Short mmCIF file of C-alpha atoms and ligand atoms in Angstrom, two decimals:
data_model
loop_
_atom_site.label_atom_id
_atom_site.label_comp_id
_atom_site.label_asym_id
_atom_site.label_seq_id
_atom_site.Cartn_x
_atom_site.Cartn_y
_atom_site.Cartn_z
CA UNK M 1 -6.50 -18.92 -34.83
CA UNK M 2 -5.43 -16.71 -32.24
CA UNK M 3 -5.41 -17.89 -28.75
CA UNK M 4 -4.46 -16.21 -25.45
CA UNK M 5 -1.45 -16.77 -23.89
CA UNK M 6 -0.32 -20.09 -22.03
CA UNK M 7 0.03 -17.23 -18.88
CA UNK M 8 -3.13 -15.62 -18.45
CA UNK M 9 -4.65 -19.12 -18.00
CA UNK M 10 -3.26 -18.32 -13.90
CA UNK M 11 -4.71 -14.88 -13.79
CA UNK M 12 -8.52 -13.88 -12.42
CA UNK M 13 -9.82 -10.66 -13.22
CA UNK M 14 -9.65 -8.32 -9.78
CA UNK M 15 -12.92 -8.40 -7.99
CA UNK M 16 -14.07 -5.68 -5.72
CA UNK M 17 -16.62 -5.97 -3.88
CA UNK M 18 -19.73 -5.02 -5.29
CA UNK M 19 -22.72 -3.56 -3.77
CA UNK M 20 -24.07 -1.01 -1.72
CA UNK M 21 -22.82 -1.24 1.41
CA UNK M 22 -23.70 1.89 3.83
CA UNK M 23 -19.80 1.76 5.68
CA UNK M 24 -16.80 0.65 3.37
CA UNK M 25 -13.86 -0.69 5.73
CA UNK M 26 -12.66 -3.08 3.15
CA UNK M 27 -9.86 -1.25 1.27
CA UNK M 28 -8.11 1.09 3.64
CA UNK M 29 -8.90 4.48 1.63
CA UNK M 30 -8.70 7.64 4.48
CA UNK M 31 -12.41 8.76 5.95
CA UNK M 32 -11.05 12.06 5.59
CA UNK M 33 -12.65 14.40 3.23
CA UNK M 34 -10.73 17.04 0.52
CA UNK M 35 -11.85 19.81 0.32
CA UNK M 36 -13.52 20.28 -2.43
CA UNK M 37 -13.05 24.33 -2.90
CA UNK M 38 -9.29 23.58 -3.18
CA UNK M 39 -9.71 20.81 -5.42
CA UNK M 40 -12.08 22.98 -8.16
CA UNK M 41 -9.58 25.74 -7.44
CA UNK M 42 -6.20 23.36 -8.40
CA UNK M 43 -7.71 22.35 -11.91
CA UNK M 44 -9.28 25.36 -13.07
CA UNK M 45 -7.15 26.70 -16.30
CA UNK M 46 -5.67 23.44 -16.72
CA UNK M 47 -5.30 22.78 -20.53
CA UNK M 48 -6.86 19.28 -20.94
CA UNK M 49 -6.30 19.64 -24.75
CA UNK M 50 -2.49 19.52 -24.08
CA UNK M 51 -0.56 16.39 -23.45
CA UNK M 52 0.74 16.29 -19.06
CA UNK M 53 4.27 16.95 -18.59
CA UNK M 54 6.20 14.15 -18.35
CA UNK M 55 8.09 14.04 -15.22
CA UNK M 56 5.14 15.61 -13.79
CA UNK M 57 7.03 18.25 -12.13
CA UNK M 58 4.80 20.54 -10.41
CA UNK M 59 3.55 17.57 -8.61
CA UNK M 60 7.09 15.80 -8.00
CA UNK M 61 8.40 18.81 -6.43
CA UNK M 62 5.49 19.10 -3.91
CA UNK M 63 5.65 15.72 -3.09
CA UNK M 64 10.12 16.37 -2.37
CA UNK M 65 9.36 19.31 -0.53
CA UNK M 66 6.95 17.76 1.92
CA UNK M 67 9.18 14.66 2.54
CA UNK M 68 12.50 16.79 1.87
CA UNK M 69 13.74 14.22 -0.71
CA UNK M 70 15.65 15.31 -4.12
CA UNK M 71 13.24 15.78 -6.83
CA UNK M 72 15.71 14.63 -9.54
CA UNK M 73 14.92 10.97 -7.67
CA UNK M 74 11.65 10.61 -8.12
CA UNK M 75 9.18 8.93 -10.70
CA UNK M 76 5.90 9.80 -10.26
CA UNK M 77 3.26 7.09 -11.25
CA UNK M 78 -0.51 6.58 -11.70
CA UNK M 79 -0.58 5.28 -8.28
CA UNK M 80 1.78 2.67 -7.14
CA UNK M 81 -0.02 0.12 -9.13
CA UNK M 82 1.42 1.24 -11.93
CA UNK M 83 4.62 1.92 -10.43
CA UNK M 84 5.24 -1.72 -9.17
CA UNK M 85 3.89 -3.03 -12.72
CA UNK M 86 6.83 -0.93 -14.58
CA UNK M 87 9.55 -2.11 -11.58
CA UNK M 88 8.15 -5.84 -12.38
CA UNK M 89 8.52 -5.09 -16.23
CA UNK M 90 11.86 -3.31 -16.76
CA UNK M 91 13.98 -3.72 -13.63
CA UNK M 92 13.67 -7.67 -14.10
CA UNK M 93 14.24 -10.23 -16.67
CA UNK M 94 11.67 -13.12 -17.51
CA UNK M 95 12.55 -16.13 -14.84
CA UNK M 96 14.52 -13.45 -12.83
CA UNK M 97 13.74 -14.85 -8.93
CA UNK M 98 11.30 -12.26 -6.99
CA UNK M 99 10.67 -12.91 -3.35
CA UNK M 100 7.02 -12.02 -1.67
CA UNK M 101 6.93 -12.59 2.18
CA UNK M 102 3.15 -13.78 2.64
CA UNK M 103 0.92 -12.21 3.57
CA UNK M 104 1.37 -9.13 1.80
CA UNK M 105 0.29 -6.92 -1.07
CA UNK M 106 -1.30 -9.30 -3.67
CA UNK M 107 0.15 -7.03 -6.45
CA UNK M 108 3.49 -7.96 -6.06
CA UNK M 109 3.25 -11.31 -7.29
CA UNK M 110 0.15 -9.99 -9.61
CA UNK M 111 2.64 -8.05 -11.83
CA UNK M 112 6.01 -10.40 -11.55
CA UNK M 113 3.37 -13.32 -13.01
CA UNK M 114 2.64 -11.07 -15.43
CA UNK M 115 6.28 -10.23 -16.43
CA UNK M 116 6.80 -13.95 -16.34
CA UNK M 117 9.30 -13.48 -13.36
CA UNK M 118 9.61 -16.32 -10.92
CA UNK M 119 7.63 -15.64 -7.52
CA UNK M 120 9.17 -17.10 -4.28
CA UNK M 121 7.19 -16.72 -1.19
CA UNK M 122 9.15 -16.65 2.39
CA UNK M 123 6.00 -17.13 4.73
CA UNK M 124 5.61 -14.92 7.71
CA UNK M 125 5.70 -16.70 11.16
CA UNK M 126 2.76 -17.25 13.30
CA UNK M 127 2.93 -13.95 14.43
CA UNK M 128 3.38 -12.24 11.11
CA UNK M 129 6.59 -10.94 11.96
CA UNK M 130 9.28 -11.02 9.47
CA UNK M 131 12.62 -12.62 10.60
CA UNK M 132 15.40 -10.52 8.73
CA UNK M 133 18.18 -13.17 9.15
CA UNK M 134 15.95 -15.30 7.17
CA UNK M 135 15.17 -13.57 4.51
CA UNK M 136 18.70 -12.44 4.00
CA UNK M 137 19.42 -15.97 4.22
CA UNK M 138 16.87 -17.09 1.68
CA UNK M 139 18.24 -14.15 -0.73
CA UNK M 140 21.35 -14.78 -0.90
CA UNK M 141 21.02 -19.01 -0.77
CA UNK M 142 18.51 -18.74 -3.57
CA UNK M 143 19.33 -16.33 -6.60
CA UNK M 144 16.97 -14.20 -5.52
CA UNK M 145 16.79 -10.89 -7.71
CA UNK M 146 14.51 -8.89 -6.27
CA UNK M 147 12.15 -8.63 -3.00
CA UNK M 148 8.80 -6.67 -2.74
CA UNK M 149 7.33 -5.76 0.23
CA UNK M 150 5.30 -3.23 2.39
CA UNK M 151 6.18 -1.67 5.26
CA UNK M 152 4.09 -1.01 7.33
CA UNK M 153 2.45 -3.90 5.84
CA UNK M 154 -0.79 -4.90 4.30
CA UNK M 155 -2.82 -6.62 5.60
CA UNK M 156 -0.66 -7.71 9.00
CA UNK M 157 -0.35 -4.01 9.90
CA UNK M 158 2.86 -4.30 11.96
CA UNK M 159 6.09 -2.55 11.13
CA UNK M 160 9.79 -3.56 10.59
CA UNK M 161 12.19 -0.95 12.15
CA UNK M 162 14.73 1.07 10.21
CA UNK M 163 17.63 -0.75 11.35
CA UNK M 164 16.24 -3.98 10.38
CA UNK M 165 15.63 -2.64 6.73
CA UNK M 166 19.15 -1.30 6.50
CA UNK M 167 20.94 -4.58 7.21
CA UNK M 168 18.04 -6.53 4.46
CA UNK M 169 19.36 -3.53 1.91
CA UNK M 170 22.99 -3.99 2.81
CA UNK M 171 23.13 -7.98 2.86
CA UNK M 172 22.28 -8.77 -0.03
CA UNK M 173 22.53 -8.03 -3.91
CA UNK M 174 19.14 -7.95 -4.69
CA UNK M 175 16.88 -5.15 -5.38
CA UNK M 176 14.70 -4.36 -2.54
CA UNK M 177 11.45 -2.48 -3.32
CA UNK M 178 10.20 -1.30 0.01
CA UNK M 179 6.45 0.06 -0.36
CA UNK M 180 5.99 1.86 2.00
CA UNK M 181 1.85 3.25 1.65
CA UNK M 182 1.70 3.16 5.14
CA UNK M 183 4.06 4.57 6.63
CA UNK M 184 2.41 8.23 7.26
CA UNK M 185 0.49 6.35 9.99
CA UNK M 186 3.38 5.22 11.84
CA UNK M 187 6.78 6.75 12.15
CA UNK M 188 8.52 9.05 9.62
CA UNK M 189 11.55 8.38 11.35
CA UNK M 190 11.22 4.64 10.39
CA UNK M 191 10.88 5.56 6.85
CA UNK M 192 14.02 5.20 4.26
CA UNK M 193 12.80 7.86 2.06
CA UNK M 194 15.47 10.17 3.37
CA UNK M 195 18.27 7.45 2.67
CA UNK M 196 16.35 5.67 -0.72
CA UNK M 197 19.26 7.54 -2.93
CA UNK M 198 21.99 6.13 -0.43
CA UNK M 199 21.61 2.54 -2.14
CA UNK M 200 21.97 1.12 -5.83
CA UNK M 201 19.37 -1.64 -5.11
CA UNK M 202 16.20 0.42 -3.18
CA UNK M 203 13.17 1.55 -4.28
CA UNK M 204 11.15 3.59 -1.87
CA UNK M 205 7.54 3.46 -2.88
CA UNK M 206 4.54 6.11 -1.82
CA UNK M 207 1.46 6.83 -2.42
CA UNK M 208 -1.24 9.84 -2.11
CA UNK M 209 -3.95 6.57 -2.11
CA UNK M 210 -3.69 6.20 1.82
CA UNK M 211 -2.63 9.06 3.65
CA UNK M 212 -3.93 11.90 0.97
CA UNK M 213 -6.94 10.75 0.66
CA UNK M 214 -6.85 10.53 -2.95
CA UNK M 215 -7.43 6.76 -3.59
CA UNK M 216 -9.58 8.06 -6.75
CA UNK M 217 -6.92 10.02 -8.71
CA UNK M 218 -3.91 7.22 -9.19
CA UNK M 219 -0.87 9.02 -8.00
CA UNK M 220 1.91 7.05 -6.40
CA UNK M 221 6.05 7.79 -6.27
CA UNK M 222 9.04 5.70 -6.78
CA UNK M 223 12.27 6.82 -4.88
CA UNK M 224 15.50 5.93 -5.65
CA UNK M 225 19.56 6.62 -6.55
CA UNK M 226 20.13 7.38 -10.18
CA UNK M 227 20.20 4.60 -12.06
CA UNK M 228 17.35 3.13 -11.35
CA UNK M 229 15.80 6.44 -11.81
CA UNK M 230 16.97 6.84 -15.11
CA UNK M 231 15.66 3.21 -16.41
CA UNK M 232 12.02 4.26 -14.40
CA UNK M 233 11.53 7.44 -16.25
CA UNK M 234 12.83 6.05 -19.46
CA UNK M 235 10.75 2.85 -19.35
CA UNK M 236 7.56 4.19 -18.12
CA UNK M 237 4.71 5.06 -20.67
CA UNK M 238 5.46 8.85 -21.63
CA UNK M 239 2.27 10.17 -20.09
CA UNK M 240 1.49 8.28 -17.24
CA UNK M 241 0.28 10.81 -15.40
CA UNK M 242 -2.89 13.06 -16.25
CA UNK M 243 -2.87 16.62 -16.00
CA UNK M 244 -6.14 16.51 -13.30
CA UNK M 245 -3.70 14.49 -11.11
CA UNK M 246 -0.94 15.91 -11.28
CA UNK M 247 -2.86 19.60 -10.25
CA UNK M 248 -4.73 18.24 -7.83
CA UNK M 249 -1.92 15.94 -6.83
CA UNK M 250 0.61 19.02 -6.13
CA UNK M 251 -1.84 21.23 -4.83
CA UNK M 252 -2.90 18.61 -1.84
CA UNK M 253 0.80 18.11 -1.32
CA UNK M 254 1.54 21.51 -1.25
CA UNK M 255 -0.53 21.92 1.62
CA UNK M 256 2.13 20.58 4.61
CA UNK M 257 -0.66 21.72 7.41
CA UNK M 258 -3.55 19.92 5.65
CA UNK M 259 -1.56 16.76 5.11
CA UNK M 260 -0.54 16.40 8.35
CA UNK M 261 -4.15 17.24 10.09
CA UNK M 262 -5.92 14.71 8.05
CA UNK M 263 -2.79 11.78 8.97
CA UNK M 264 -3.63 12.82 12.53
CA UNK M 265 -7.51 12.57 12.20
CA UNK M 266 -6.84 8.96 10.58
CA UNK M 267 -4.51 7.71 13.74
CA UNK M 268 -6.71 9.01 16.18
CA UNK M 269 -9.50 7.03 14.77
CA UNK M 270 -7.45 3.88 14.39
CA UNK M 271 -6.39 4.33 17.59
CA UNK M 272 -9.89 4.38 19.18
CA UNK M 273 -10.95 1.77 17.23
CA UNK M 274 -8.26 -0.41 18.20
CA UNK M 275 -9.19 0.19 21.76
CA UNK M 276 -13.00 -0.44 21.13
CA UNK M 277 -12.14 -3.62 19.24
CA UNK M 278 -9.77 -4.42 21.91
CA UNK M 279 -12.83 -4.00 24.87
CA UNK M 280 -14.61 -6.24 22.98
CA UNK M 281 -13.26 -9.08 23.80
CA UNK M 282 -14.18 -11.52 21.32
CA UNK M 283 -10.94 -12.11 18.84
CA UNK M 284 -8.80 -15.07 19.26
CA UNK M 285 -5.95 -11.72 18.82
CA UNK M 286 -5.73 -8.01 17.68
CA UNK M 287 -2.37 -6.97 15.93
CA UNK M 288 -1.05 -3.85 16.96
CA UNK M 289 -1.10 -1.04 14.23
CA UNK M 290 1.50 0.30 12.59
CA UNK M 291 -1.23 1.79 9.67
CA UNK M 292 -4.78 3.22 8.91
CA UNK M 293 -6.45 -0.55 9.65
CA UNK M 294 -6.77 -3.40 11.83
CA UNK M 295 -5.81 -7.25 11.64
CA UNK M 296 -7.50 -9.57 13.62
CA UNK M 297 -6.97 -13.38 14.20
CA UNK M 298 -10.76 -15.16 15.06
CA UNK M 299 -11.62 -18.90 13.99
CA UNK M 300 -14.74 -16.79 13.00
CA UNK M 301 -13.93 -14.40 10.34
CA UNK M 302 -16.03 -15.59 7.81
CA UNK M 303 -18.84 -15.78 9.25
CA UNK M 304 -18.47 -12.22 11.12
CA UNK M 305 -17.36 -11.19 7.82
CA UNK M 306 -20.73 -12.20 6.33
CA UNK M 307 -22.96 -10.70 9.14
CA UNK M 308 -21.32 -7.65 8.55
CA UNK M 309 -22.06 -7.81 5.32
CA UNK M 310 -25.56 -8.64 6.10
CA UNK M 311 -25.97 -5.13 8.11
CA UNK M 312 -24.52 -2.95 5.10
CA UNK M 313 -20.31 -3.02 6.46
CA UNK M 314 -17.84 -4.18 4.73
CA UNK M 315 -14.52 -5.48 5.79
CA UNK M 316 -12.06 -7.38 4.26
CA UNK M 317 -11.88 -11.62 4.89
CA UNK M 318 -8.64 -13.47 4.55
CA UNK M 319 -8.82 -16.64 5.72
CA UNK M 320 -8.93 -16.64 9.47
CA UNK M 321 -7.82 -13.05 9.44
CA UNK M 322 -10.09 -10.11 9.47
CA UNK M 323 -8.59 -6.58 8.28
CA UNK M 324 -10.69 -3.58 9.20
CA UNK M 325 -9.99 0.12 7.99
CA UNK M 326 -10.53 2.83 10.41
CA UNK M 327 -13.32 5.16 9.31
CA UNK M 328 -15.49 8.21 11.13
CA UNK M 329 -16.09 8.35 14.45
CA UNK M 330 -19.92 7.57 13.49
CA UNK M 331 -18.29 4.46 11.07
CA UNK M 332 -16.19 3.01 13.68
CA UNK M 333 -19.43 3.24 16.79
CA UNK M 334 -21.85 1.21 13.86
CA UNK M 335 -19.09 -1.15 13.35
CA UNK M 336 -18.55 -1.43 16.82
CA UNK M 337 -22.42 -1.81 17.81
CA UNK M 338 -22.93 -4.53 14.83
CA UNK M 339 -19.74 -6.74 16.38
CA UNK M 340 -21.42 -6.94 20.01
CA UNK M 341 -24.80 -7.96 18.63
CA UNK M 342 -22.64 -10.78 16.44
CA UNK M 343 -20.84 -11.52 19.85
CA UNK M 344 -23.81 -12.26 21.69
CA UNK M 345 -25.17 -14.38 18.97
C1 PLP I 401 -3.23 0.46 -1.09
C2 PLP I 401 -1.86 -0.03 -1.33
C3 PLP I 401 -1.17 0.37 -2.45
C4 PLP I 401 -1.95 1.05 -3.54
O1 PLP I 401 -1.36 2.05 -4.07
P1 PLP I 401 -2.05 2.89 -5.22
O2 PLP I 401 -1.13 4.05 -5.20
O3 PLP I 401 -3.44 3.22 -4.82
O4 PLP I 401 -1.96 2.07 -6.46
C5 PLP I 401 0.15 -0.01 -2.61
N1 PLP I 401 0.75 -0.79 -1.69
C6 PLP I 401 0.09 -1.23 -0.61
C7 PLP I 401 0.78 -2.08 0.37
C8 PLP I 401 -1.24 -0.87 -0.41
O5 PLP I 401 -1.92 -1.35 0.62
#
């Protein structure tokens, strides 16, 4: 008789939210809108009889040009899902040791479960920052093989500075996958996409989900020296990436002047509805923003998760934590309006 694995007995199936709720501020996608004309334009011709290339090239050289990175280093992936599945699955051995610092992505330790690796968690302090001496520490104390995180990160949506990152890379042995979806919304100066090849053990990770507006066609990148570059593009499934992707993928990349409007359009928003949130005045404590959302500390997230709910918004609930994606100026006032009704309740 055939019987599932011991290791899927730990694994629930992902569960979006379902519904219809009028506003969706549960899952960070950008407000912004593509245009549509370019869109139809990018995948007319495209022979969907014919297998996609590979290495996705078109796309991957778009994607170096706009973030001036060599195109020889980077994997291109149905979104960074899959990316961080195939890191999980061929970078790392079963038991190998892979640190999570919680909160973070759930994904991380999704996939390393999956690959049978061994998850260690390094909690984040009180005030979700990370303490770099610590998790050096931990690293190199522990066996650890490997360390996932974001940065920016989801959900806390603060940032850990450049120089901070360096000395983590540099300390320790391990291979450091730094996600960083986010990081359009802060600071490209902060990023280490133009120093990912610099390393043997980094992995820069971006994605077109978050600041491209393009949640719905999977396309993510891996960065990284040589090696590891080589073992991504030979260990990833041969056609990972569809031909619609990768057309409209390059095309929206190609487009420097769009790309950078519609990041622009997404901070301003954030910004204002950090400031509206912040007028407010009823969260135990806002988190400044480093990213397209906000996190919020209030003894009463549930239940102002549920009366959101209850007038058609959705955010996201984690425990005592409330994370909140920016959306139209018209999103953000409803949002707004609905919290001071549930404040004077
Ligand atoms: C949204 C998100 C992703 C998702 O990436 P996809 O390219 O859409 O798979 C990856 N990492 C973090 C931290 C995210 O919040």
């Amino acid at each position: 008789m055939y019987q599932l694995p011991e290791k899927l007995k730990n694994f629930t199936p992902y569960e979006p939210l379902v519904g219809d709720y009028k506003i969706r501020l549960d899952v960070n996608e950008s407000f912004v809108e593509v245009d549509e004309e370019k869109i139809i334009e990018a995948v007319r011709g495209v022979s969907l009889n014919r297998y996609p290339d590979p290495y996705a090239t078109d796309t991957v050289n778009a994607f170096s040009r706009l973030f001036g990175v060599n195109p020889a280093l980077v994997t291109a992936g149905s979104g960074l899902d899959e990316l961080i599945g195939l890191i999980a699955a061929s970078l790392l051995e079963k038991g190998d040791k892979l640190l999570c610092l919680t909160p973070d992505f759930s994904m991380y330790a999704f996939y390393s479960r999956l690959y049978e690796l061994e998850v260690a968690e390094l909690p984040k302090s009180e005030d979700m920052t990370v303490d770099i001496r610590a998790v050096i520490d931990y690293i190199n104390k522990n066996n650890v093989k490997a360390l996932m995180f974001s940065n920016p990160c989801n959900p806390t949506s603060l940032g850990i500075e450049k120089a901070e990152i360096r000395r983590l890379i540099t300390s320790t042995g391990a291979l450091v996958v730094l996600d960083e979806a986010y990081m359009d919304f802060w600071d490209e100066s902060e990023s280490m996409l133009s120093e990912a090849t610099d390393y043997s053990n980094l992995i820069v990770l971006r994605t077109c989900s978050k600041s491209c507006s393009l949640a719905g066609i999977r396309l993510g990148f891996a960065v990284a020296g040589e090696k590891i570059t080589h073992a991504l593009r030979t260990m990833k499934s041969p056609f990972n990436v569809g031909v619609l992707t990768q057309a409209i993928g390059a095309a929206a990349l190609s487009d420097a002047e769009g790309y950078k409007r519609s990041v622009q359009a997404v901070k301003k928003s954030t910004l204002c509805l950090y400031n509206a949130l912040t007028e407010l005045n009823m969260f135990g404590r806002i988190f400044e923003t480093r990213t397209n959302f906000i996190f919020i500390k209030t003894e009463r997230a549930r239940e102002i998760y549920e009366e959101l709910l209850r007038k058609s918004i959705a955010v996201r609930c984690f425990g005592g934590y409330l994370r909140i994606s920016a959306g139209t100026e018209e999103e953000n006032s409803a949002l707004i309006c609905a919290l001071s009704e549930i404040k004077r309740k």
